[in-house]
Amino acid sequence: SGVSVTWAHHSLMSNKLNPAIHSMIITITLGFYFTFLQ
């Protein structure tokens, strides 16, 4: 999840909105997944 957050941050810094949105969705999905596993 740290990788996807970093990806989102770099995408936002580069003014690339589409990859930033996708990586944030991946981050949120992974967060729910790991929460569900515990």
PDB file of C-alpha atoms in Angstrom:
ATOM      1  CA  SER A   1       0.000   0.000   0.000  1.00  0.00           C
ATOM      2  CA  GLY A   2       2.961   2.300   0.563  1.00  0.00           C
ATOM      3  CA  VAL A   3       3.924   1.884  -3.073  1.00  0.00           C
ATOM      4  CA  SER A   4       0.486   2.944  -4.308  1.00  0.00           C
ATOM      5  CA  VAL A   5       0.447   5.989  -2.003  1.00  0.00           C
ATOM      6  CA  THR A   6       3.875   7.024  -3.305  1.00  0.00           C
ATOM      7  CA  TRP A   7       2.648   6.462  -6.870  1.00  0.00           C
ATOM      8  CA  ALA A   8      -0.388   8.665  -6.208  1.00  0.00           C
ATOM      9  CA  HIS A   9       1.792  11.381  -4.679  1.00  0.00           C
ATOM     10  CA  HIS A  10       4.223  11.454  -7.603  1.00  0.00           C
ATOM     11  CA  SER A  11       1.324  11.464 -10.085  1.00  0.00           C
ATOM     12  CA  LEU A  12      -0.220  14.465  -8.331  1.00  0.00           C
ATOM     13  CA  MET A  13       3.128  16.274  -8.261  1.00  0.00           C
ATOM     14  CA  SER A  14       3.429  15.698 -12.023  1.00  0.00           C
ATOM     15  CA  ASN A  15      -0.138  16.979 -12.624  1.00  0.00           C
ATOM     16  CA  LYS A  16      -1.188  13.526 -13.852  1.00  0.00           C
ATOM     17  CA  LEU A  17      -4.685  13.226 -12.432  1.00  0.00           C
ATOM     18  CA  ASN A  18      -5.763   9.903 -13.983  1.00  0.00           C
ATOM     19  CA  PRO A  19      -2.928   7.757 -12.566  1.00  0.00           C
ATOM     20  CA  ALA A  20      -3.319   9.538  -9.228  1.00  0.00           C
ATOM     21  CA  ILE A  21      -6.999   8.590  -9.040  1.00  0.00           C
ATOM     22  CA  HIS A  22      -6.271   4.986 -10.045  1.00  0.00           C
ATOM     23  CA  SER A  23      -3.483   4.572  -7.504  1.00  0.00           C
ATOM     24  CA  MET A  24      -5.627   6.081  -4.737  1.00  0.00           C
ATOM     25  CA  ILE A  25      -8.411   3.598  -5.578  1.00  0.00           C
ATOM     26  CA  ILE A  26      -5.846   0.774  -5.376  1.00  0.00           C
ATOM     27  CA  THR A  27      -4.609   2.105  -2.016  1.00  0.00           C
ATOM     28  CA  ILE A  28      -8.128   2.296  -0.561  1.00  0.00           C
ATOM     29  CA  THR A  29      -8.972  -1.174  -1.909  1.00  0.00           C
ATOM     30  CA  LEU A  30      -5.812  -2.646  -0.366  1.00  0.00           C
ATOM     31  CA  GLY A  31      -6.638  -0.937   2.927  1.00  0.00           C
ATOM     32  CA  PHE A  32     -10.099  -2.515   3.041  1.00  0.00           C
ATOM     33  CA  TYR A  33      -8.627  -5.878   2.021  1.00  0.00           C
ATOM     34  CA  PHE A  34      -6.030  -5.926   4.800  1.00  0.00           C
ATOM     35  CA  THR A  35      -8.605  -4.717   7.331  1.00  0.00           C
ATOM     36  CA  PHE A  36     -10.930  -7.526   6.241  1.00  0.00           C
ATOM     37  CA  LEU A  37      -8.156 -10.115   6.661  1.00  0.00           C
ATOM     38  CA  GLN A  38      -7.594  -9.085  10.270  1.00  0.00           C
TER      39      GLN A  38
END
